[in-house]
PDB file of C-alpha atoms in Angstrom:
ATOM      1  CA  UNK A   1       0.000   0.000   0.000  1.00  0.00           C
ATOM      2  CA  UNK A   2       1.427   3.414  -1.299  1.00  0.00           C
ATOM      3  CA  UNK A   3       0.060   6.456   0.553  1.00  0.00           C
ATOM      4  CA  UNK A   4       0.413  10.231  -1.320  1.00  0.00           C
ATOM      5  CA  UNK A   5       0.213  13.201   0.924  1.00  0.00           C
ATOM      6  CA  UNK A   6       0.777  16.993   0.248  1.00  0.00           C
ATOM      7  CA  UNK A   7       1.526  19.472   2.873  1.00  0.00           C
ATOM      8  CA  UNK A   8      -0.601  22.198   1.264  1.00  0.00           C
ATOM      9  CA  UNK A   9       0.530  25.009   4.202  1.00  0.00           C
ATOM     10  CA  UNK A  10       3.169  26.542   2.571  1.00  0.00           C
ATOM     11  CA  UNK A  11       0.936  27.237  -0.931  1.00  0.00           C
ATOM     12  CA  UNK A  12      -1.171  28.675   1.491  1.00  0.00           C
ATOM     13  CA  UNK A  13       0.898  30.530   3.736  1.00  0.00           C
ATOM     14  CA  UNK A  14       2.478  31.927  -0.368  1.00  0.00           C
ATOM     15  CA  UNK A  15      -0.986  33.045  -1.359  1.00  0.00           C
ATOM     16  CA  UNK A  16      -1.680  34.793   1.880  1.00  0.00           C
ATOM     17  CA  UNK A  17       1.556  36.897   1.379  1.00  0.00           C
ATOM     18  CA  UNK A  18       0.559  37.654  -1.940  1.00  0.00           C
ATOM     19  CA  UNK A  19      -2.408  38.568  -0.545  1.00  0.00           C
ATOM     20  CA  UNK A  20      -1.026  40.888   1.735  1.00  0.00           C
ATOM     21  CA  UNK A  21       1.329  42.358  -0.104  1.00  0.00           C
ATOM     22  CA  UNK A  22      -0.947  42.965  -2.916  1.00  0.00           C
ATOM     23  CA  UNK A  23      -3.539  45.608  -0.519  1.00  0.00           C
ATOM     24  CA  UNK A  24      -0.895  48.350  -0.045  1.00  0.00           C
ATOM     25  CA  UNK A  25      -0.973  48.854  -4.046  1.00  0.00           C
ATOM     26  CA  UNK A  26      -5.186  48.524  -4.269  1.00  0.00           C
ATOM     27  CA  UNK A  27      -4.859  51.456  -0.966  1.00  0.00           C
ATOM     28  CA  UNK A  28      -2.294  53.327  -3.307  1.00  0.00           C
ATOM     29  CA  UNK A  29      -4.836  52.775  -6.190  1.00  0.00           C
ATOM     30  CA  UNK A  30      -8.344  54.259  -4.259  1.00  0.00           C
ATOM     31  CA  UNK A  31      -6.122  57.040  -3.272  1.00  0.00           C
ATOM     32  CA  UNK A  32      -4.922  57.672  -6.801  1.00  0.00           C
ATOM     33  CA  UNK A  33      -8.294  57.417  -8.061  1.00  0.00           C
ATOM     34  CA  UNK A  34      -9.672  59.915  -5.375  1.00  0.00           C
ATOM     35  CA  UNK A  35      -7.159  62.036  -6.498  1.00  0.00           C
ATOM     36  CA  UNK A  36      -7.457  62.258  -9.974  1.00  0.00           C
ATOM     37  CA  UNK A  37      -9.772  64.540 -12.332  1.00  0.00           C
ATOM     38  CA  UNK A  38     -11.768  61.266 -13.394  1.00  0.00           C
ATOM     39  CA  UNK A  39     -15.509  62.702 -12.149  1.00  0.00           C
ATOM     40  CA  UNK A  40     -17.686  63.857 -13.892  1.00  0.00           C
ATOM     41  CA  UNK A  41     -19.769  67.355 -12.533  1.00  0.00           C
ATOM     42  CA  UNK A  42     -22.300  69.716 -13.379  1.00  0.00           C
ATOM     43  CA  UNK A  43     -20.780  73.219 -12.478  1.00  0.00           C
ATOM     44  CA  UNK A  44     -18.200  75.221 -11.251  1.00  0.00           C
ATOM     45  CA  UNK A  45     -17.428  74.871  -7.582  1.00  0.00           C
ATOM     46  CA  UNK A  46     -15.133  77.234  -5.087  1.00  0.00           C
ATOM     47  CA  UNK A  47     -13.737  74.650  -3.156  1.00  0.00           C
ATOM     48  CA  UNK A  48     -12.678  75.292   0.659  1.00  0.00           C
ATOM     49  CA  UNK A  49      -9.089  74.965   0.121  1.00  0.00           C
ATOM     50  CA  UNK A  50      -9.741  78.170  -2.547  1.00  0.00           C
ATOM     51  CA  UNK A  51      -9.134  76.507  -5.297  1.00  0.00           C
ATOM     52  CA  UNK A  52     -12.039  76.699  -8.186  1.00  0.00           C
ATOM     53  CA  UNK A  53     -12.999  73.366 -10.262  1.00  0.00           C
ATOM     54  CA  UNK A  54     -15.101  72.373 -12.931  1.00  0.00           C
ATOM     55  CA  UNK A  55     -15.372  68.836 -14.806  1.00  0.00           C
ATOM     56  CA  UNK A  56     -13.833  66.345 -14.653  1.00  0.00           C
ATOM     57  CA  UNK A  57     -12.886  66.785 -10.908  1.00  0.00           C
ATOM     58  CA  UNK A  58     -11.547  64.670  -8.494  1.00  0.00           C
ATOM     59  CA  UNK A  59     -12.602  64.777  -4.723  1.00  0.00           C
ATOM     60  CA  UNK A  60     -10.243  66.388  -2.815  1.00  0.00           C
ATOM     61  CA  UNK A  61     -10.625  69.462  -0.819  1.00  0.00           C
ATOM     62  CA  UNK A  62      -8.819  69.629   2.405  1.00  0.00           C
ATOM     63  CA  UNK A  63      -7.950  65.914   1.971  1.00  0.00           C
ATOM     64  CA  UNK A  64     -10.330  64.747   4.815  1.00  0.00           C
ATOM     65  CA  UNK A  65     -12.084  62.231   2.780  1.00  0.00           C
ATOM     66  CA  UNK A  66      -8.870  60.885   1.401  1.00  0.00           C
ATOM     67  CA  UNK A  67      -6.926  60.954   4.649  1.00  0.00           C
ATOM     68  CA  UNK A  68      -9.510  58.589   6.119  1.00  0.00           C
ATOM     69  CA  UNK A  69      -9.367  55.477   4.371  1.00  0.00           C
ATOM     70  CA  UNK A  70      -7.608  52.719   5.954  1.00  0.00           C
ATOM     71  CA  UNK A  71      -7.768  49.058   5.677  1.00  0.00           C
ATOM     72  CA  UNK A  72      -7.621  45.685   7.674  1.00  0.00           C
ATOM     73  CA  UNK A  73      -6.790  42.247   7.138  1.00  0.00           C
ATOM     74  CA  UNK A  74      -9.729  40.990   8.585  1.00  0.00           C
ATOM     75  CA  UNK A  75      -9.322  37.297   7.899  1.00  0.00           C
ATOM     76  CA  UNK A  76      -6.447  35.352   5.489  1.00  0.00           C
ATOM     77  CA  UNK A  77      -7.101  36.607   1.972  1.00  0.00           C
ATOM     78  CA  UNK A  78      -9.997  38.809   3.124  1.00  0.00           C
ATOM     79  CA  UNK A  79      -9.241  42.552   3.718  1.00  0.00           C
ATOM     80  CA  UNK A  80     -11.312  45.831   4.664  1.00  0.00           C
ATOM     81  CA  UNK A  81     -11.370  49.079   3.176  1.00  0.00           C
ATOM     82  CA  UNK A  82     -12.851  51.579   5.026  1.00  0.00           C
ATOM     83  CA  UNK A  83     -13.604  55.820   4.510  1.00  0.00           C
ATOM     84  CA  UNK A  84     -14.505  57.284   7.976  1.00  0.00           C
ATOM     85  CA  UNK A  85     -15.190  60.731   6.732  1.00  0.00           C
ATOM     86  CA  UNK A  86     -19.116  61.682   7.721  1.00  0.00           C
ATOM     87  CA  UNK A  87     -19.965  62.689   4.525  1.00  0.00           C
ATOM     88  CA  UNK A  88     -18.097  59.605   2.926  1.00  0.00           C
ATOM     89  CA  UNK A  89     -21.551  58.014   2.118  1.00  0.00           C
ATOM     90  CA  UNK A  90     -22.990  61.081   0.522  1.00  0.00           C
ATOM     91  CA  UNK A  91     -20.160  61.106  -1.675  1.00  0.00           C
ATOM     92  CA  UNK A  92     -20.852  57.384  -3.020  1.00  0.00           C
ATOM     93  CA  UNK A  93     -24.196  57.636  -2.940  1.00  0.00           C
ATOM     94  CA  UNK A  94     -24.907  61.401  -3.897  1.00  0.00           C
ATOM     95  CA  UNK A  95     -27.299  63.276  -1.627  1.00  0.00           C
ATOM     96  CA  UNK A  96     -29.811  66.133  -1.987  1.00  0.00           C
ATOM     97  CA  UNK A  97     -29.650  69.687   0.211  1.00  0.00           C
ATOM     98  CA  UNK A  98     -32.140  71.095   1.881  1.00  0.00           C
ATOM     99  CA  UNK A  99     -32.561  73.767  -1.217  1.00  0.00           C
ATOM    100  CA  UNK A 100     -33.256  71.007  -3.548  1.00  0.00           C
ATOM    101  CA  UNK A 101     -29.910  70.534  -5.353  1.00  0.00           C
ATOM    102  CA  UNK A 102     -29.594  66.985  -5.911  1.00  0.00           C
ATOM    103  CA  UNK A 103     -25.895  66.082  -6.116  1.00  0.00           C
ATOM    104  CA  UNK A 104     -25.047  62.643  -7.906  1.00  0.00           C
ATOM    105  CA  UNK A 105     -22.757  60.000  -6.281  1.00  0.00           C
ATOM    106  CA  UNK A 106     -19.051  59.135  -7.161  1.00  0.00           C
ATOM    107  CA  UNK A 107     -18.394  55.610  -7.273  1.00  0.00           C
ATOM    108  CA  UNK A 108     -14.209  55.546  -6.426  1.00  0.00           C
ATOM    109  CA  UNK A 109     -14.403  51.849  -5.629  1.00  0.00           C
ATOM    110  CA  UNK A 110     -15.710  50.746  -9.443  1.00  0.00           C
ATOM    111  CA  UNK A 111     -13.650  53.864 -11.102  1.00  0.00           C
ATOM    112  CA  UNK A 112     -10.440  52.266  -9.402  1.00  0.00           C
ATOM    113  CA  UNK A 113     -11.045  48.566 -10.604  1.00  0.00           C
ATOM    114  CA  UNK A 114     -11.536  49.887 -14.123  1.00  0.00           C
ATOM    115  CA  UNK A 115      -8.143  50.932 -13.772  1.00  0.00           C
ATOM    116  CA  UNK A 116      -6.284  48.697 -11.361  1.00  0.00           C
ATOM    117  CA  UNK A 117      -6.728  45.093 -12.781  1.00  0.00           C
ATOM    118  CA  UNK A 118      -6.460  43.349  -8.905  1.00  0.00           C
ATOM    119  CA  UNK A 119      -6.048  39.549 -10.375  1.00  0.00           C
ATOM    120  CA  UNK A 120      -3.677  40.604 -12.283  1.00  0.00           C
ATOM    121  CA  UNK A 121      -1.576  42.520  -9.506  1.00  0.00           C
ATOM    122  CA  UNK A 122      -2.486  39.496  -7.027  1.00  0.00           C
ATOM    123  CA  UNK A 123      -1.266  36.781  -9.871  1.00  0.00           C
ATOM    124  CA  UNK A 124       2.161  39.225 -10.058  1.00  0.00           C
ATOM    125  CA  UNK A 125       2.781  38.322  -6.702  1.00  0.00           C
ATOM    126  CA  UNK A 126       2.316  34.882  -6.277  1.00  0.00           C
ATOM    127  CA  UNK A 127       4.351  34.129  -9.568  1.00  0.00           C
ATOM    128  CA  UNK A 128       7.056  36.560  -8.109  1.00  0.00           C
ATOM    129  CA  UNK A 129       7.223  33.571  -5.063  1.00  0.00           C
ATOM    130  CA  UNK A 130       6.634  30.347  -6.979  1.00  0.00           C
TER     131      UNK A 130
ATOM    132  CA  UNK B   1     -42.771  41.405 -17.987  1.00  0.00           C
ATOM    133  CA  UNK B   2     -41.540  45.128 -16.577  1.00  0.00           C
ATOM    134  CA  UNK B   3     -42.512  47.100 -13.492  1.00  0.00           C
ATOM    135  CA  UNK B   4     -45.783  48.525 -14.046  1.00  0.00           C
ATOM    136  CA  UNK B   5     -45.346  52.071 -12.672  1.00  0.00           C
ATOM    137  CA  UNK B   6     -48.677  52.648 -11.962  1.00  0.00           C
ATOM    138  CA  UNK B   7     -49.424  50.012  -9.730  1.00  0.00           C
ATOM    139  CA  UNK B   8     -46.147  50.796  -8.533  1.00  0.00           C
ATOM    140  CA  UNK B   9     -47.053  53.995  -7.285  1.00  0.00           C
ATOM    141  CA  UNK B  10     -50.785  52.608  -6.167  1.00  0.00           C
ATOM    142  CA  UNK B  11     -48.518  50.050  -4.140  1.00  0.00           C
ATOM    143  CA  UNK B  12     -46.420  52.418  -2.714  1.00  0.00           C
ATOM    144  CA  UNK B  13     -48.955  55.027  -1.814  1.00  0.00           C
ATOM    145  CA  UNK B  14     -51.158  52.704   0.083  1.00  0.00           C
ATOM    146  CA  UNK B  15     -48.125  51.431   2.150  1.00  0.00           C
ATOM    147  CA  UNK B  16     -46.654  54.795   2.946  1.00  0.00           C
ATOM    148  CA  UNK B  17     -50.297  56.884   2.990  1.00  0.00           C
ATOM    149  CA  UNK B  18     -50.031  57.644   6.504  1.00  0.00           C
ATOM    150  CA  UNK B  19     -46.386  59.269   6.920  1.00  0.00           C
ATOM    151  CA  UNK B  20     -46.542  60.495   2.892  1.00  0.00           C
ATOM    152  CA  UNK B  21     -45.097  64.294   3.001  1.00  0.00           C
ATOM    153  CA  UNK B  22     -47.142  66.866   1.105  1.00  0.00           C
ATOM    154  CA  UNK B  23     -46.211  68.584  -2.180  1.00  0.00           C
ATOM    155  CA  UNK B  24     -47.554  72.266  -2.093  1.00  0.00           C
ATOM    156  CA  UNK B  25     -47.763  74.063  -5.477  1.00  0.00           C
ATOM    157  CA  UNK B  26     -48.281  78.169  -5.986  1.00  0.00           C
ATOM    158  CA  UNK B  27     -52.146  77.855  -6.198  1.00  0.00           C
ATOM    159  CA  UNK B  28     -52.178  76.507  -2.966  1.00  0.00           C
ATOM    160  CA  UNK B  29     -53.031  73.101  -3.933  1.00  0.00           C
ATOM    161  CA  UNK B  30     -51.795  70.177  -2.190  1.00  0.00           C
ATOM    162  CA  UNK B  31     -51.207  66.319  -2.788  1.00  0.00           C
ATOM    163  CA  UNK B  32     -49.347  63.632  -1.126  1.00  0.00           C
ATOM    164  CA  UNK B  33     -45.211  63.867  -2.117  1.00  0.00           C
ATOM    165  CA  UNK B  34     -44.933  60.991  -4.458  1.00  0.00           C
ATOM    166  CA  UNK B  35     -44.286  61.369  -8.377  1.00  0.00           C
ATOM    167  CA  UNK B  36     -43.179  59.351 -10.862  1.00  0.00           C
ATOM    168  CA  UNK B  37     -40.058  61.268 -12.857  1.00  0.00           C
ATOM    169  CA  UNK B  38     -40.270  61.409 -16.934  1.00  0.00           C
ATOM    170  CA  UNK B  39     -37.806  59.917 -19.049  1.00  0.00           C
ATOM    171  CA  UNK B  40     -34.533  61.613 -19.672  1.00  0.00           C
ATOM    172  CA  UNK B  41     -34.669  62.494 -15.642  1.00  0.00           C
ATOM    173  CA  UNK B  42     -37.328  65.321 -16.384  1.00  0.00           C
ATOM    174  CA  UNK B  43     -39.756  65.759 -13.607  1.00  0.00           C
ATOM    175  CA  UNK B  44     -43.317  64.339 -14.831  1.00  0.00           C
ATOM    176  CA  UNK B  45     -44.796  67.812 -12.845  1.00  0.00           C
ATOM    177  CA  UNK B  46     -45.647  70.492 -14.490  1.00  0.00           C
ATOM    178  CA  UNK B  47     -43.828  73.072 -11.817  1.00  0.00           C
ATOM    179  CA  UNK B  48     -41.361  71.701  -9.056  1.00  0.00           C
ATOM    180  CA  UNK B  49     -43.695  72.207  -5.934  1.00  0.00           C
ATOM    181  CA  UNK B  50     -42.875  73.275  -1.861  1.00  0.00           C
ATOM    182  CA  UNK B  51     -42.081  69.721  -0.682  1.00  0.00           C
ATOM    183  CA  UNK B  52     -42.578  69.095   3.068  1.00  0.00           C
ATOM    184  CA  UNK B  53     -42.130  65.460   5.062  1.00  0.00           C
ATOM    185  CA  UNK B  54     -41.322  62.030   3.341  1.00  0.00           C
ATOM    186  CA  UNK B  55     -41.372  62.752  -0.592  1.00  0.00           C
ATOM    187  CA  UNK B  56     -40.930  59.570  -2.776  1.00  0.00           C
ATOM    188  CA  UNK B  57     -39.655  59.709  -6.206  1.00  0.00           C
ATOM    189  CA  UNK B  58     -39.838  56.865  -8.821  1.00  0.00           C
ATOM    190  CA  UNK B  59     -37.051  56.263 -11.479  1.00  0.00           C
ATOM    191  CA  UNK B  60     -38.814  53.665 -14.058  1.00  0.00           C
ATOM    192  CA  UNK B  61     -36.308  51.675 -15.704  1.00  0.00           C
ATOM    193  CA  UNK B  62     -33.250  53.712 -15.223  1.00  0.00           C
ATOM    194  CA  UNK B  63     -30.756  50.755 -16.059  1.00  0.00           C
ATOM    195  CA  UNK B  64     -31.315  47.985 -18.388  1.00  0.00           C
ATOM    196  CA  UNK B  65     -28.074  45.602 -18.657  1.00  0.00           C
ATOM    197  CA  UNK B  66     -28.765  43.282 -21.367  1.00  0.00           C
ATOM    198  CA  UNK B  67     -27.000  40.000 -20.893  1.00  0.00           C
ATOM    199  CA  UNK B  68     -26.735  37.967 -23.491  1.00  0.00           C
ATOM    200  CA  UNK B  69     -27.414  34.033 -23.437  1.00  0.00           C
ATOM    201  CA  UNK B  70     -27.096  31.411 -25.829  1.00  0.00           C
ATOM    202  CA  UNK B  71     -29.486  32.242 -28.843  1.00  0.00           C
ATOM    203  CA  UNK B  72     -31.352  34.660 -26.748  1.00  0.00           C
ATOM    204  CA  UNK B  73     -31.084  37.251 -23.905  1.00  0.00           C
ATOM    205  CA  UNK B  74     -32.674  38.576 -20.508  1.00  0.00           C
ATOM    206  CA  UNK B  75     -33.298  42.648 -19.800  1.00  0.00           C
ATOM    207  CA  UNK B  76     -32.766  43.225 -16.702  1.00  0.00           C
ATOM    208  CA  UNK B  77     -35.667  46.455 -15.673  1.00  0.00           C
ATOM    209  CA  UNK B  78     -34.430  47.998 -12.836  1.00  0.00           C
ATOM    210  CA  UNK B  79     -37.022  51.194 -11.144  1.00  0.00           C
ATOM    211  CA  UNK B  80     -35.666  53.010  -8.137  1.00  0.00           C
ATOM    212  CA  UNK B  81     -37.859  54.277  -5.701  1.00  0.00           C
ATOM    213  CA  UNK B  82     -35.630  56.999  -3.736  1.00  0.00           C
ATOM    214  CA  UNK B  83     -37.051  58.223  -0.431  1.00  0.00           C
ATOM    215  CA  UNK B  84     -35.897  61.974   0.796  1.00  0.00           C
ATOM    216  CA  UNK B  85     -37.035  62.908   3.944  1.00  0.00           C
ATOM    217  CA  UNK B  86     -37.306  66.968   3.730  1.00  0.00           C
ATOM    218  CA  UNK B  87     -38.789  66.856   7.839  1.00  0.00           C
ATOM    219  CA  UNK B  88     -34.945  66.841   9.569  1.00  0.00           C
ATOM    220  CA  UNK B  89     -36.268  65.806  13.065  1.00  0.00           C
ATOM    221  CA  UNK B  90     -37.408  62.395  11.253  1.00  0.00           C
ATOM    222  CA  UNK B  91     -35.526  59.528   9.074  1.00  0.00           C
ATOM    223  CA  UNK B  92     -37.043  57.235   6.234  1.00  0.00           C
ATOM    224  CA  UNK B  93     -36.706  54.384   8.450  1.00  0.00           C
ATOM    225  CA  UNK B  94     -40.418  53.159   9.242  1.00  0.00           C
ATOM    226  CA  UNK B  95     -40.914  54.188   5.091  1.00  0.00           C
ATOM    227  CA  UNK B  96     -38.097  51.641   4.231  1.00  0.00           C
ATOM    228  CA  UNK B  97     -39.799  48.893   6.734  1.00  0.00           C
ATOM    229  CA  UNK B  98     -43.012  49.462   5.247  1.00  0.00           C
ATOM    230  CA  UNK B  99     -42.143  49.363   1.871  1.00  0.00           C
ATOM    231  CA  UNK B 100     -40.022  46.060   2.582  1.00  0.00           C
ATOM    232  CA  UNK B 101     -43.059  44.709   3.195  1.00  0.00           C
ATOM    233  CA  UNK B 102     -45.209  46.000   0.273  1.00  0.00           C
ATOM    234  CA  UNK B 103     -42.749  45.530  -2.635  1.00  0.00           C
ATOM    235  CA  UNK B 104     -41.259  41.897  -0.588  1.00  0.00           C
ATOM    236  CA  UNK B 105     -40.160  40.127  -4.254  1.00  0.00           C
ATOM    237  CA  UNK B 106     -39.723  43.167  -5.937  1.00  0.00           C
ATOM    238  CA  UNK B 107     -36.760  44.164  -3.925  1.00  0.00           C
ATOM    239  CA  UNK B 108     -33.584  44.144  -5.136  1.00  0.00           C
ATOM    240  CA  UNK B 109     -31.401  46.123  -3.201  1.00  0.00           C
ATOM    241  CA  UNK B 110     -31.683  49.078  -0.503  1.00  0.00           C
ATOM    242  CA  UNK B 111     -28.937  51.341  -0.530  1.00  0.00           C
ATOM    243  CA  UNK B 112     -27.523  52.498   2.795  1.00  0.00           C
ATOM    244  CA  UNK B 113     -29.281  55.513   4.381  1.00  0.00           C
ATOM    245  CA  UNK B 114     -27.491  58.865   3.361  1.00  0.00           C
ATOM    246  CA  UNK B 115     -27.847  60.499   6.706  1.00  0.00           C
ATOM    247  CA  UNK B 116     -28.823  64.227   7.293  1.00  0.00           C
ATOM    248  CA  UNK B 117     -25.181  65.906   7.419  1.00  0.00           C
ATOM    249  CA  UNK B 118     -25.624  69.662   8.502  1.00  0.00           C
ATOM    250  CA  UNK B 119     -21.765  70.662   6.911  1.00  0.00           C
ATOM    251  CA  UNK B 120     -23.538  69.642   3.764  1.00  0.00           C
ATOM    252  CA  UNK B 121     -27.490  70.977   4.826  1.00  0.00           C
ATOM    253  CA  UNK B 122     -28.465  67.386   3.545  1.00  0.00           C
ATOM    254  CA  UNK B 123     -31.841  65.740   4.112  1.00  0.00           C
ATOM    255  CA  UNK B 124     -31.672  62.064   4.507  1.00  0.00           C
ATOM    256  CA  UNK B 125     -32.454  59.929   1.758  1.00  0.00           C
ATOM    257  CA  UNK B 126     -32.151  56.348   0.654  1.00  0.00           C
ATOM    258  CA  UNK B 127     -32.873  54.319  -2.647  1.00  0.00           C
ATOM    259  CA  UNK B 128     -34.594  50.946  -3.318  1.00  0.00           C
ATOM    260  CA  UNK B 129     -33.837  48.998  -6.264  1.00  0.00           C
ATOM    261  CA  UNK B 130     -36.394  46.941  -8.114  1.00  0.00           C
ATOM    262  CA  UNK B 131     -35.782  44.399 -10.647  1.00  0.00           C
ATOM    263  CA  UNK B 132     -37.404  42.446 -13.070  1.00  0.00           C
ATOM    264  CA  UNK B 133     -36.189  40.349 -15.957  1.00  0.00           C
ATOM    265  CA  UNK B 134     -37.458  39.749 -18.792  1.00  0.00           C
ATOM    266  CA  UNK B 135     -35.721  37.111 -21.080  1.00  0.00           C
ATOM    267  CA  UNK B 136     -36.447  35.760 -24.393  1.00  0.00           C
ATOM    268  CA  UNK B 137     -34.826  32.387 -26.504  1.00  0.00           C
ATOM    269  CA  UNK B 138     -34.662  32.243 -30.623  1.00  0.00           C
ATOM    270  CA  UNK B 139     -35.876  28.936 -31.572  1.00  0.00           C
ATOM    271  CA  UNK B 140     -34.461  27.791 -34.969  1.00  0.00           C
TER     272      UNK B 140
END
């Protein structure tokens, strides 16, 4: 009797690192997008840090928005992004003032996977270890 | 077989009749705060009216991915029914639990609430998604 066994942990313990190391470049990527003139707007705004923009725009004022995304590993291969600004919602989801402007949402997460391909980043890293 | 607005909005206003807002227009005339908006995002009301309470706006059909299958294809009809409460001491909570109820297989999503936020004078507001598909097979 012939018995095969493999010890699968260190595949595993290869694609977690790949894992890991591959969410500081998707962080770097929603910040990029955030950053960048990639949003499309209606009108001219006076923006608090003085600075006057039109279309496309991206959504940075005074950086609070930006400056409070963070993210987790919250389980192997699983992590968390996360934008604790107050308004962070209104910004995804659009809202409407009290005057009656209604102000469309600005979906960073989809604009950044149409330009950050993550499989392909991820598969980068686990060949780089193979 | 797509959302039929009008029962839509005969659904909608019998769930939500007793916490409905009130639209007020320069005559003086009132009605309950619910419309149904035109295509091409123009407002199906003649003049934009005072709004005051829980307004409720339908968006028939504003996305329709077609996916393709083999030798055929499914629309998918997708209405949103976006709640804005103009009243900032309330929230469109009990509206979102009673329309849960009233549209039940109809629902496709509900958006987070988009809180009041007084940097940005918002009024709270959150959107329902409903979906229905209709698909179709060539057969020769």
């Amino acid at each position: 009797m012939a018995t095969a066994r493999i010890d699968a942990e260190p595949l595993k313990r290869l694609l977690r690192q790949a894992f890991d190391e591959t969410m500081p470049e998707l962080n770097s990527a929603f910040r990029d997008t955030i950053a960048s003139p990639v949003f499309d707007w209606v009108r001219q705004t006076k923006r608090r840090n003085g600075e006057t923009v039109g279309s496309p725009r991206n959504i940075v004022d005074l950086g609070v928005f930006l400056n409070s995304q963070s993210y987790q590993i919250i389980a192997p291969g699983n992590a968390e992004f996360t934008w604790t600004a107050p308004y962070a919602v209104h910004i995804y989801y659009g809202w409407t003032s009290r005057g009656g402007t209604e102000v469309k949402g600005r979906d960073w997460v989809k604009a950044t996977f149409e330009r950050f391909n993550l499989a392909e980043k991820y598969a980068e890293k686990v060949k780089a270890k193979l | 077989m797509t959302i039929n607005v009008l029962s839509l909005r005969d659904r909608i206003f019998t769930a939500l009749s007793a916490i409905l807002g009130t639209y007020t227009y320069t005559n003086g005339q009132t009605t309950p705060a619910l419309w149904v908006e035109g295509q091409n995002g123009q407002s199906a009301l003649r003049e934009k009216p005072k709004v005051t309470g829980l307004e409720v706006v339908i968006r028939p059909e504003t996305d329709m991915p077609l996916t393709p299958v083999l030798r055929g294809g499914v629309i998918d009809y997708k209405t949103q029914v976006v709640l804005k409460q103009w009243d900032i001491t309330k929230t469109t909570q009990q509206a979102i639990e009673l329309l849960i109820r009233a549209l039940q297989a109809d629902l496709e999503a509900i958006a987070p609430r988009v809180p009041r936020n007084t940097d940005l004078d918002s009024i709270e507001s959150c959107t329902l998604t409903l979906s229905n598909s209709y698909a179709w097979l060539l057969l020769n």
